[in-house]
Short mmCIF file of C-alpha atoms in Angstrom, two decimals:
data_model
loop_
_atom_site.label_atom_id
_atom_site.label_comp_id
_atom_site.label_asym_id
_atom_site.label_seq_id
_atom_site.Cartn_x
_atom_site.Cartn_y
_atom_site.Cartn_z
CA MET N 1419 92.00 118.50 101.71
CA LYS N 1420 91.07 116.47 98.66
CA ARG N 1421 88.57 117.85 96.23
CA ASN N 1422 85.45 115.90 95.31
CA LEU N 1423 86.19 115.08 91.67
CA HIS N 1424 83.39 112.95 90.23
CA LEU N 1425 83.52 110.90 87.04
CA LEU N 1426 80.09 110.28 85.36
CA VAL N 1427 80.12 107.61 82.66
CA ILE N 1428 76.83 107.45 80.73
CA ASP N 1429 75.76 104.13 79.30
CA PRO N 1430 79.21 102.51 78.75
CA GLN N 1431 77.53 99.33 77.58
CA ASN N 1432 78.42 96.69 75.06
CA ASP N 1433 75.43 97.33 72.84
CA PHE N 1434 76.58 100.87 72.23
CA CYS N 1435 80.20 100.00 71.44
CA ASP N 1436 81.75 99.30 68.10
CA LEU N 1437 83.70 96.40 69.59
CA PRO N 1438 86.45 94.59 67.63
CA ALA N 1439 86.13 90.87 67.03
CA ASP N 1440 88.33 89.90 70.02
CA TYR N 1441 85.88 91.63 72.39
CA LEU N 1442 82.90 89.59 71.20
CA PRO N 1443 81.80 86.40 72.97
CA PRO N 1444 81.79 83.12 71.05
CA PRO N 1445 78.45 81.38 70.19
CA VAL N 1446 77.06 79.29 73.01
CA GLY N 1447 75.26 76.10 72.07
CA ALA N 1448 72.77 76.71 69.24
CA ASN N 1449 72.65 80.41 69.98
CA ALA N 1450 73.89 82.87 67.38
CA ALA N 1451 77.07 84.80 67.99
CA LEU N 1452 76.49 88.02 69.95
CA ALA N 1453 77.29 91.45 68.62
CA PRO N 1454 76.45 95.03 69.68
CA ALA N 1455 72.85 95.94 68.85
CA LEU N 1456 73.34 99.68 68.42
CA PRO N 1457 77.11 100.32 67.97
CA VAL N 1458 78.19 103.96 67.98
CA SER N 1459 81.15 104.64 65.70
CA GLY N 1460 84.14 105.54 67.88
CA ALA N 1461 82.63 104.30 71.16
CA HIS N 1462 85.15 101.48 71.74
CA ALA N 1463 88.02 103.93 71.51
CA ASP N 1464 86.09 106.28 73.78
CA MET N 1465 85.67 103.58 76.39
CA LEU N 1466 89.40 102.71 76.21
CA ARG N 1467 90.11 106.37 77.00
CA VAL N 1468 87.66 106.30 79.89
CA ALA N 1469 89.23 103.18 81.28
CA ASP N 1470 92.74 104.70 80.99
CA LEU N 1471 91.44 107.85 82.70
CA ILE N 1472 90.19 105.83 85.64
CA ARG N 1473 93.44 103.81 85.91
CA SER N 1474 95.76 106.73 85.56
CA GLY N 1475 93.82 109.17 87.67
CA ARG N 1476 92.40 106.62 90.07
CA ASP N 1477 93.63 108.11 93.39
CA GLY N 1478 92.39 111.54 92.41
CA LEU N 1479 88.83 110.44 91.77
CA ALA N 1480 86.50 110.77 94.76
CA ALA N 1481 83.47 109.21 93.09
CA ILE N 1482 82.44 107.35 89.97
CA SER N 1483 78.85 107.00 88.71
CA ILE N 1484 77.76 104.76 85.89
CA THR N 1485 74.35 104.98 84.19
CA LEU N 1486 72.83 101.87 82.66
CA ASP N 1487 70.34 101.88 79.85
CA SER N 1488 68.04 99.04 80.91
CA HIS N 1489 65.19 97.92 78.66
CA HIS N 1490 62.64 95.18 78.27
CA ARG N 1491 62.27 93.64 74.87
CA PHE N 1492 58.74 95.09 74.72
CA ASP N 1493 59.39 98.84 74.53
CA VAL N 1494 57.73 101.71 72.71
CA ALA N 1495 61.13 102.74 71.39
CA HIS N 1496 61.98 99.36 69.85
CA SER N 1497 61.16 98.55 66.27
CA SER N 1498 59.65 95.20 67.25
CA PHE N 1499 56.90 97.10 69.17
CA TRP N 1500 55.59 98.44 65.82
CA MET N 1501 54.16 97.33 62.50
CA ASP N 1502 53.38 99.08 59.30
CA ALA N 1503 49.97 99.54 57.61
CA GLN N 1504 50.19 96.08 56.09
CA GLN N 1505 51.02 94.57 59.53
CA GLY N 1506 54.59 93.94 58.47
CA ALA N 1507 57.71 94.65 60.49
CA ILE N 1508 59.26 98.08 60.38
CA ASN N 1509 62.94 98.83 59.98
CA PRO N 1510 65.01 99.96 62.93
CA PHE N 1511 65.81 103.67 62.92
CA THR N 1512 62.30 104.57 61.75
CA GLN N 1513 60.98 107.82 63.25
CA ILE N 1514 57.34 107.75 64.20
CA THR N 1515 55.01 110.72 64.88
CA ALA N 1516 51.54 110.98 66.36
CA ALA N 1517 50.29 111.93 62.87
CA ASP N 1518 51.81 108.74 61.42
CA VAL N 1519 49.94 106.64 63.94
CA ARG N 1520 46.64 108.48 63.49
CA GLN N 1521 46.96 107.96 59.71
CA GLY N 1522 47.71 104.25 60.20
CA LYS N 1523 51.14 104.45 58.68
CA TYR N 1524 52.56 102.78 61.80
CA LEU N 1525 50.67 101.03 64.56
CA PRO N 1526 51.61 99.19 67.72
CA ARG N 1527 51.54 95.45 67.28
CA LYS N 1528 49.49 95.23 70.48
CA ALA N 1529 46.15 96.85 69.46
CA SER N 1530 45.15 97.70 73.03
CA ALA N 1531 48.24 99.86 73.33
CA LEU N 1532 47.01 102.37 70.76
CA PRO N 1533 45.41 104.94 73.16
CA ARG N 1534 48.38 104.97 75.44
CA VAL N 1535 50.81 105.27 72.59
CA LEU N 1536 48.97 108.23 71.08
CA ALA N 1537 48.91 109.99 74.43
CA TYR N 1538 52.58 109.43 74.79
CA LEU N 1539 53.49 110.69 71.34
CA ASP N 1540 51.32 113.80 71.78
CA ALA N 1541 53.10 114.51 75.12
CA LEU N 1542 56.54 113.82 73.62
CA GLU N 1543 55.98 116.11 70.69
CA ALA N 1544 54.59 118.86 72.90
CA ALA N 1545 57.85 118.77 74.90
CA GLY N 1546 59.76 119.46 71.68
CA ARG N 1547 62.95 117.55 72.48
CA TYR N 1548 62.73 114.42 70.40
CA THR N 1549 60.71 112.56 67.79
CA LEU N 1550 60.15 108.96 68.69
CA MET N 1551 62.80 106.71 67.19
CA ALA N 1552 62.15 103.00 66.80
CA TRP N 1553 65.62 101.62 67.72
CA PRO N 1554 66.80 98.03 67.42
CA VAL N 1555 66.21 96.06 70.61
CA HIS N 1556 69.11 97.01 72.80
CA CYS N 1557 70.41 96.92 76.33
CA GLU N 1558 67.89 94.21 77.19
CA ILE N 1559 68.05 93.59 80.95
CA GLY N 1560 70.13 90.53 81.70
CA SER N 1561 71.76 90.38 78.26
CA TRP N 1562 75.47 90.62 77.28
CA GLY N 1563 74.63 93.86 75.49
CA HIS N 1564 73.45 95.37 78.81
CA ASN N 1565 76.84 94.75 80.37
CA VAL N 1566 79.47 97.43 80.82
CA HIS N 1567 82.45 97.57 78.39
CA ALA N 1568 85.00 95.18 79.82
CA ASP N 1569 87.91 97.62 80.14
CA VAL N 1570 85.77 100.23 81.88
CA ARG N 1571 84.43 97.67 84.30
CA ALA N 1572 87.98 96.35 85.07
CA ALA N 1573 89.21 99.92 85.61
CA TYR N 1574 86.42 100.91 87.99
CA ASN N 1575 86.67 97.58 89.81
CA ALA N 1576 90.34 98.49 90.49
CA TRP N 1577 89.24 101.90 91.75
CA GLU N 1578 86.73 100.21 94.09
CA ASP N 1579 89.42 97.91 95.45
CA SER N 1580 91.83 100.78 96.00
CA ALA N 1581 89.31 103.41 97.34
CA LEU N 1582 87.31 100.79 99.30
CA GLY N 1583 84.35 102.49 97.72
CA MET N 1584 81.47 101.62 95.44
CA VAL N 1585 80.75 102.84 91.98
CA GLY N 1586 77.23 104.18 91.82
CA LYS N 1587 75.00 102.58 89.20
CA ILE N 1588 71.93 104.50 87.94
CA SER N 1589 69.45 102.40 86.01
CA LYS N 1590 67.13 104.00 83.53
CA GLY N 1591 64.69 102.86 80.81
CA SER N 1592 62.86 99.90 82.27
CA ASN N 1593 59.44 101.54 81.81
CA PRO N 1594 58.36 100.35 78.35
CA TRP N 1595 55.96 103.24 77.69
CA THR N 1596 58.40 106.17 77.70
CA GLU N 1597 61.82 106.93 76.29
CA HIS N 1598 64.49 107.48 78.92
CA TYR N 1599 67.56 108.97 77.29
CA SER N 1600 68.40 111.04 80.35
CA ALA N 1601 69.58 109.51 83.65
CA VAL N 1602 67.78 112.35 85.42
CA GLN N 1603 64.18 111.67 84.19
CA ALA N 1604 62.25 110.10 81.36
CA GLU N 1605 61.23 112.14 78.35
CA VAL N 1606 57.58 111.86 79.41
CA PRO N 1607 57.49 110.94 83.11
CA ASP N 1608 54.87 108.29 84.07
CA ALA N 1609 52.83 109.49 87.06
CA ASP N 1610 52.52 105.89 88.27
CA ASP N 1611 56.25 105.07 88.05
CA ASP N 1612 58.75 106.86 90.37
CA SER N 1613 61.65 105.61 88.27
CA THR N 1614 60.62 107.93 85.46
CA GLN N 1615 60.38 111.05 87.66
CA VAL N 1616 63.29 113.45 88.41
CA ASN N 1617 66.02 111.47 90.14
CA GLN N 1618 66.69 113.93 92.97
CA ALA N 1619 69.13 111.63 94.82
CA PHE N 1620 71.30 111.47 91.72
CA LEU N 1621 71.23 115.23 91.21
CA SER N 1622 72.02 115.77 94.90
CA LEU N 1623 75.01 113.42 94.68
CA LEU N 1624 76.36 115.40 91.72
CA ARG N 1625 75.76 118.79 93.32
CA GLY N 1626 78.06 117.71 96.17
CA SER N 1627 80.99 117.52 93.79
CA ASP N 1628 83.62 120.16 93.09
CA GLN N 1629 83.88 118.93 89.49
CA VAL N 1630 81.84 116.45 87.41
CA TYR N 1631 83.58 114.96 84.41
CA ILE N 1632 80.95 113.84 81.89
CA THR N 1633 81.69 110.96 79.47
CA GLY N 1634 79.78 108.12 77.76
CA GLU N 1635 77.54 107.23 74.87
CA ALA N 1636 75.99 108.44 72.79
CA GLY N 1637 76.95 112.14 72.75
CA SER N 1638 73.95 112.97 70.54
CA HIS N 1639 71.40 111.22 72.76
CA CYS N 1640 71.85 109.97 76.30
CA VAL N 1641 74.91 112.13 77.12
CA ARG N 1642 73.15 115.10 75.68
CA ALA N 1643 69.82 114.52 77.43
CA THR N 1644 71.44 113.77 80.79
CA THR N 1645 73.70 116.80 80.61
CA GLU N 1646 70.86 119.10 79.63
CA HIS N 1647 68.81 117.97 82.62
CA ILE N 1648 71.78 118.32 84.99
CA VAL N 1649 72.38 121.82 83.67
CA ALA N 1650 68.71 122.79 84.16
CA SER N 1651 69.07 121.87 87.86
CA TRP N 1652 72.47 123.42 88.45
CA ASP N 1653 73.34 126.80 89.85
CA PRO N 1654 73.94 128.81 86.63
CA ARG N 1655 76.84 130.57 88.36
CA GLN N 1656 78.59 127.24 88.88
CA LEU N 1657 78.25 125.56 85.50
CA SER N 1658 81.99 125.53 85.05
CA GLN N 1659 81.98 122.67 87.58
CA LEU N 1660 80.63 120.50 84.74
CA VAL N 1661 83.21 119.32 82.26
CA LEU N 1662 82.41 117.54 78.98
CA LEU N 1663 85.24 115.20 77.91
CA THR N 1664 84.59 115.19 74.21
CA ASP N 1665 87.21 112.51 73.34
CA CYS N 1666 85.23 110.12 75.66
CA MET N 1667 81.91 110.32 73.75
CA SER N 1668 80.67 110.03 70.14
CA PRO N 1669 77.35 110.72 68.40
CA VAL N 1670 75.09 108.18 66.73
CA THR N 1671 75.84 108.10 63.00
CA GLY N 1672 73.69 110.71 61.23
CA PHE N 1673 73.27 112.85 64.36
CA ASP N 1674 76.62 114.64 64.24
CA ALA N 1675 74.95 118.06 63.76
CA GLN N 1676 72.80 117.56 66.85
CA TYR N 1677 75.88 116.59 68.81
CA ASP N 1678 77.86 119.59 67.59
CA ASP N 1679 74.98 121.88 68.50
CA PHE N 1680 74.80 120.35 71.98
CA VAL N 1681 78.56 120.86 72.60
CA ARG N 1682 78.38 124.42 71.31
CA ASP N 1683 75.37 125.19 73.46
CA MET N 1684 76.94 123.74 76.64
CA ARG N 1685 80.12 125.80 76.02
CA ALA N 1686 78.04 128.91 75.64
CA ARG N 1687 76.27 128.21 78.91
CA GLY N 1688 79.57 127.97 80.78
CA LEU N 1689 80.44 124.29 80.87
CA GLN N 1690 84.10 123.36 80.38
CA ILE N 1691 84.88 121.46 77.16
CA ALA N 1692 87.98 119.31 77.46
CA GLN N 1693 89.66 116.07 76.65
CA ALA N 1694 90.81 113.31 78.99
CA ALA N 1695 94.45 114.33 78.92
CA ASP N 1696 93.48 117.92 79.94
CA ILE N 1697 92.11 116.85 83.33
CA MET N 1698 94.88 114.41 84.26
CA PRO N 1699 97.01 117.03 86.02
CA GLU N 1700 94.00 117.95 88.13
CA LEU N 1701 93.45 114.34 89.13
CA LEU N 1702 97.10 113.66 89.87
CA ALA N 1703 97.31 116.85 91.96
CA ASN N 1704 94.20 115.77 93.89
CA ALA N 1705 95.76 112.39 94.52
CA ARG N 1706 98.67 114.05 96.34
CA ARG N 1707 96.51 116.16 98.62
#
């Protein structure tokens, strides 16, 4: 009997990939040429390995899930949401605290948003997981940057055609008032928005697996947050069912230490740490069952 071997690919999207020139679309009309908004160094190579893993181990994979970072342009975690004390633009990759906002160092460009923003920052900081980062506008819904890396999509399309199955797509991040690194839940769930609450259906799907191989971008943020939430919901005696494929993920530049701490913590908790080649025998054996 075949085992349920599940591949989870977190945010394999163009905006996160350091794509070479031949992967970039040409300008259309008067529009500027497109380029990744938030490229993670090493992500393109990671995605090529993910695509090869799907192609080579296709018949051994029982399920594939893809998470999709999905934002509106107006978003509390985009730099264009904010202004400085002189009402000027702020630079992407600016960290903003509740104290900064109360002191007027940074303010939302939409004045009426101030009370909600302060409540959010207070709740975020109380959780102790992240400080708000004002990222460049990225993974805007409907944009090229929101699309899945071309090789990964081609590989999972071939899996769908062969398995007569469907790759699961999990959208996250469309609520503009909270950060949503994790595919399991937002950093500060919005009581009025079910999409920010714990995604029990997703967790239930994963719990039905014999192994879950975790890949994607970025290892320091969305992979980390998603994995931590999965681990919190998992039977601690069965954490070896979760496998981090570390050659299929990379950290955001400047967050290498956070990524290393994450991998070290997951290993200590009992997760398997492997590379794509390490699991290929398992996939090929499963294909022959």
